Structure formats: C-alpha cells, structure tokens
PDB file of C-alpha atoms and ligand atoms in Angstrom:
ATOM      1  CA  MET U 270     -70.069 180.306-113.806  1.00 70.00           C
ATOM      2  CA  ALA U 271     -66.651 180.547-112.398  1.00 77.00           C
ATOM      3  CA  VAL U 272     -63.585 179.807-114.567  1.00 70.00           C
ATOM      4  CA  PRO U 273     -61.186 177.404-112.985  1.00 71.00           C
ATOM      5  CA  ARG U 274     -57.998 179.161-112.145  1.00 67.00           C
ATOM      6  CA  ILE U 275     -55.898 176.736-114.039  1.00 70.00           C
ATOM      7  CA  ALA U 276     -57.730 177.644-117.238  1.00 70.00           C
ATOM      8  CA  VAL U 277     -56.242 181.083-116.893  1.00 59.00           C
ATOM      9  CA  ILE U 278     -52.777 180.385-115.214  1.00 57.00           C
ATOM     10  CA  VAL U 279     -51.602 177.691-117.752  1.00 65.00           C
ATOM     11  CA  PRO U 280     -52.156 179.758-120.869  1.00 66.00           C
ATOM     12  CA  LEU U 281     -50.415 182.755-119.205  1.00 57.00           C
ATOM     13  CA  LEU U 282     -47.409 180.669-118.229  1.00 55.00           C
ATOM     14  CA  LEU U 283     -47.239 179.211-121.726  1.00 63.00           C
ATOM     15  CA  ALA U 284     -47.555 182.727-123.282  1.00 62.00           C
ATOM     16  CA  GLY U 285     -44.671 183.824-121.021  1.00 60.00           C
ATOM     17  CA  LEU U 286     -42.379 181.108-122.363  1.00 63.00           C
ATOM     18  CA  PHE U 287     -43.362 181.335-125.916  1.00 62.00           C
ATOM     19  CA  LEU U 288     -44.281 184.894-126.609  1.00 61.00           C
ATOM     20  CA  PRO U 289     -41.595 187.626-126.621  1.00 61.00           C
ATOM     21  CA  ALA U 290     -41.710 190.302-124.071  1.00 60.00           C
ATOM     22  CA  ALA U 291     -42.458 193.957-125.083  1.00 67.00           C
ATOM     23  CA  GLY U 292     -40.155 196.864-124.328  1.00 76.00           C
ATOM     24  CA  ALA U 293     -36.864 198.185-125.324  1.00 85.00           C
ATOM     25  CA  ASP U 294     -34.660 196.206-127.820  1.00 89.00           C
ATOM     26  CA  PRO U 295     -32.286 193.685-126.180  1.00 92.00           C
ATOM     27  CA  GLU U 296     -28.748 194.883-125.763  1.00 93.00           C
ATOM     28  CA  THR U 297     -26.205 193.782-128.331  1.00 94.00           C
ATOM     29  CA  PRO U 298     -23.645 191.451-126.880  1.00 94.00           C
ATOM     30  CA  PRO U 299     -20.047 192.918-126.863  1.00 95.00           C
ATOM     31  CA  PRO U 300     -17.339 191.310-128.957  1.00 95.00           C
ATOM     32  CA  GLY U 301     -16.289 187.951-127.573  1.00 95.00           C
ATOM     33  CA  THR U 302     -19.770 187.141-126.173  1.00 97.00           C
ATOM     34  CA  VAL U 303     -21.983 184.386-127.529  1.00 98.00           C
ATOM     35  CA  GLY U 304     -25.404 185.808-128.238  1.00 98.00           C
ATOM     36  CA  MET U 305     -28.725 184.161-128.196  1.00 97.00           C
ATOM     37  CA  ALA U 306     -31.477 184.812-130.720  1.00 92.00           C
ATOM     38  CA  HIS U 307     -34.992 183.332-130.632  1.00 89.00           C
ATOM     39  CA  GLU U 308     -34.032 179.786-131.142  1.00 92.00           C
ATOM     40  CA  ASP U 309     -30.285 179.819-131.882  1.00 96.00           C
ATOM     41  CA  PHE U 310     -27.004 180.796-130.530  1.00 98.00           C
ATOM     42  CA  SER U 311     -25.116 183.476-132.556  1.00 97.00           C
ATOM     43  CA  GLU U 312     -22.447 180.821-133.104  1.00 97.00           C
ATOM     44  CA  HIS U 313     -22.705 177.123-133.481  1.00 97.00           C
ATOM     45  CA  VAL U 314     -19.014 176.420-132.538  1.00 98.00           C
ATOM     46  CA  VAL U 315     -16.804 178.309-130.270  1.00 98.00           C
ATOM     47  CA  THR U 316     -13.168 177.735-129.267  1.00 98.00           C
ATOM     48  CA  VAL U 317     -11.846 178.682-125.880  1.00 97.00           C
ATOM     49  CA  ASP U 318      -8.301 178.114-124.394  1.00 97.00           C
ATOM     50  CA  CYS U 319      -8.143 175.828-121.601  1.00 97.00           C
ATOM     51  CA  GLY U 320      -8.405 177.805-118.358  1.00 96.00           C
ATOM     52  CA  ALA U 321     -10.594 180.462-119.909  1.00 97.00           C
ATOM     53  CA  THR U 322     -14.187 181.190-119.314  1.00 98.00           C
ATOM     54  CA  LEU U 323     -17.081 181.732-121.848  1.00 98.00           C
ATOM     55  CA  ARG U 324     -19.499 184.590-121.707  1.00 98.00           C
ATOM     56  CA  MET U 325     -23.048 184.214-123.067  1.00 98.00           C
ATOM     57  CA  GLN U 326     -25.698 186.897-123.273  1.00 98.00           C
ATOM     58  CA  ASN U 327     -29.463 186.473-124.158  1.00 97.00           C
ATOM     59  CA  ASN U 328     -29.944 189.159-126.694  1.00 97.00           C
ATOM     60  CA  SER U 329     -33.523 188.033-127.589  1.00 95.00           C
ATOM     61  CA  ARG U 330     -36.845 188.643-126.051  1.00 93.00           C
ATOM     62  CA  TRP U 331     -37.118 184.892-125.335  1.00 93.00           C
ATOM     63  CA  VAL U 332     -36.269 182.995-122.234  1.00 96.00           C
ATOM     64  CA  HIS U 333     -33.448 180.476-122.539  1.00 97.00           C
ATOM     65  CA  VAL U 334     -32.372 177.703-120.079  1.00 98.00           C
ATOM     66  CA  ILE U 335     -28.740 176.822-120.719  1.00 98.00           C
ATOM     67  CA  GLY U 336     -27.031 173.639-119.464  1.00 98.00           C
ATOM     68  CA  PRO U 337     -24.784 170.909-120.682  1.00 98.00           C
ATOM     69  CA  GLY U 338     -26.153 168.640-123.369  1.00 98.00           C
ATOM     70  CA  GLN U 339     -27.324 168.508-127.038  1.00 98.00           C
ATOM     71  CA  HIS U 340     -30.423 169.065-129.089  1.00 98.00           C
ATOM     72  CA  GLY U 341     -32.486 170.239-126.037  1.00 97.00           C
ATOM     73  CA  GLN U 342     -31.610 167.219-123.996  1.00 98.00           C
ATOM     74  CA  LEU U 343     -29.686 168.259-120.864  1.00 98.00           C
ATOM     75  CA  ALA U 344     -27.047 165.647-119.793  1.00 97.00           C
ATOM     76  CA  PRO U 345     -24.412 165.854-117.077  1.00 95.00           C
ATOM     77  CA  ASP U 346     -20.866 166.568-118.170  1.00 95.00           C
ATOM     78  CA  ALA U 347     -18.486 166.120-115.355  1.00 96.00           C
ATOM     79  CA  THR U 348     -15.804 167.958-117.181  1.00 96.00           C
ATOM     80  CA  SER U 349     -17.940 171.000-118.012  1.00 97.00           C
ATOM     81  CA  PRO U 350     -17.883 174.099-115.803  1.00 98.00           C
ATOM     82  CA  VAL U 351     -21.524 174.529-116.515  1.00 98.00           C
ATOM     83  CA  THR U 352     -23.665 172.374-114.356  1.00 96.00           C
ATOM     84  CA  GLY U 353     -27.455 172.260-113.934  1.00 95.00           C
ATOM     85  CA  ARG U 354     -29.783 174.757-115.675  1.00 97.00           C
ATOM     86  CA  HIS U 355     -29.216 178.473-115.956  1.00 98.00           C
ATOM     87  CA  LEU U 356     -32.335 180.569-116.676  1.00 98.00           C
ATOM     88  CA  LEU U 357     -31.519 183.544-118.896  1.00 97.00           C
ATOM     89  CA  GLN U 358     -34.161 186.305-119.474  1.00 96.00           C
ATOM     90  CA  THR U 359     -33.603 189.130-121.855  1.00 94.00           C
ATOM     91  CA  ASN U 360     -30.134 190.765-121.440  1.00 96.00           C
ATOM     92  CA  ALA U 361     -29.202 188.240-118.856  1.00 97.00           C
ATOM     93  CA  VAL U 362     -25.427 187.109-118.937  1.00 98.00           C
ATOM     94  CA  LEU U 363     -23.900 183.684-118.067  1.00 98.00           C
ATOM     95  CA  THR U 364     -20.270 183.588-117.523  1.00 98.00           C
ATOM     96  CA  THR U 365     -19.125 180.021-117.182  1.00 98.00           C
ATOM     97  CA  GLY U 366     -16.428 178.839-114.865  1.00 97.00           C
ATOM     98  CA  ALA U 367     -13.065 178.089-116.291  1.00 97.00           C
ATOM     99  CA  TRP U 368     -12.982 175.295-118.960  1.00 97.00           C
ATOM    100  CA  THR U 369     -10.181 173.036-117.646  1.00 96.00           C
ATOM    101  CA  THR U 370     -10.727 169.838-119.745  1.00 96.00           C
ATOM    102  CA  PRO U 371      -9.432 170.136-123.267  1.00 97.00           C
ATOM    103  CA  GLY U 372     -11.736 168.457-125.833  1.00 97.00           C
ATOM    104  CA  VAL U 373     -15.279 168.953-127.103  1.00 98.00           C
ATOM    105  CA  HIS U 374     -18.224 169.948-124.882  1.00 98.00           C
ATOM    106  CA  TYR U 375     -21.863 170.978-125.749  1.00 98.00           C
ATOM    107  CA  LEU U 376     -24.310 173.357-124.261  1.00 98.00           C
ATOM    108  CA  THR U 377     -28.043 173.423-125.208  1.00 98.00           C
ATOM    109  CA  CYS U 378     -31.409 174.966-124.285  1.00 98.00           C
ATOM    110  CA  PRO U 379     -34.255 172.530-123.444  1.00 97.00           C
ATOM    111  CA  VAL U 380     -36.791 175.165-124.256  1.00 96.00           C
ATOM    112  CA  HIS U 381     -35.418 175.469-127.934  1.00 97.00           C
ATOM    113  CA  PRO U 382     -34.023 172.002-128.884  1.00 96.00           C
ATOM    114  CA  GLU U 383     -32.539 173.676-132.063  1.00 96.00           C
ATOM    115  CA  MET U 384     -30.109 175.448-129.793  1.00 97.00           C
ATOM    116  CA  THR U 385     -26.846 173.587-129.313  1.00 98.00           C
ATOM    117  CA  ILE U 386     -23.302 175.067-129.254  1.00 98.00           C
ATOM    118  CA  LYS U 387     -20.210 173.110-129.491  1.00 98.00           C
ATOM    119  CA  VAL U 388     -17.416 174.367-127.120  1.00 98.00           C
ATOM    120  CA  ILE U 389     -14.035 173.342-128.205  1.00 98.00           C
ATOM    121  CA  VAL U 390     -11.503 173.695-125.377  1.00 98.00           C
ATOM    122  CA  ARG U 391      -7.892 173.786-126.731  1.00 97.00           C
ATOM    123  CA  ARG U 392      -4.882 172.919-124.767  1.00 96.00           C
ATOM    124  CA  SER U 393      -3.063 175.806-123.327  1.00 92.00           C
ATOM    125  CA  PRO U 394       0.339 174.569-122.264  1.00 91.00           C
ATOM    126  CA  GLY U 395       1.137 177.776-120.229  1.00 88.00           C
ATOM    127  CA  THR U 396      -1.842 177.288-117.964  1.00 88.00           C
ATOM    128  CA  PRO U 397      -1.510 174.762-115.024  1.00 86.00           C
ATOM    129  CA  GLY U 398      -3.521 171.614-115.551  1.00 84.00           C
ATOM    130  CA  CYS U 399      -4.192 172.407-119.245  1.00 89.00           C
TER     131      CYS U 399
HETATM  132 CU1   CU R 479     -33.610 178.786-125.712  1.00 72.72          CU
END
C-alpha cells in the first residue's frame, strides 16, 4: 500500500519549523546586535537614535520570521523601516533601514508569538528629519 506523499511531506515541513537543526553552534551576535533565542529576542526593549538602523541576528537553531507587529500578529506600520516578513535562519542577519519616525514601534515573529521587541526611536536633533 502506497503512503500518500502529503503524509510524509507535511510532518517533515513541520519538523523543519519546530525542531532545531543539527550542526555547529550558532554564532554569538556582536555587541549592539539584538539576538534571537528559541522563542525570544535577547532584549525586549531597544532604543535607537532617529536615523540609525538596527541589526538583528538569529543566534538560535530555530527559524524566525520578523516583521512589524506584536505578539505574533503582523501588522503594517507605515512609519517602520521593516516591511513585510523577513525569514531568518540560523546565523542570518537582518539590518533594518533607518528608523526615521521618533516614537514606539514593535517587531514580532509569527512563528513564536512570545517574541515581540519594542523599538523606541528617540529624537536626534542633529539628523535631518529627526
Ligand atoms: Cu521566531
């Protein structure tokens, strides 16, 4: 009796999302970089100067998908330099565009709803537009 392909493919895809990959340990993010553990960012709040970028690195063995929003719910933020979804596999780095709107923004991971980071953009009077 043949096994339907979907009975094999779906569990393998789910295993790829929810089981850590084997291999070398993930790289430690350099100072000033937000890390990502299994289901959490290394920081819950980060402050950046207006006009600056934010560097994030997946230092876990789990896949993360980063986008604007909170508690795993992606929501457009017209004033955020992060748009859409960014798939980050182990050791992958996401460097955002410049944060040009002072205030509070949020980034989250729909794969791990516990992952939300608050990005506070503070005014930078010396930077045009900030
Ligand atoms: Cu995640």
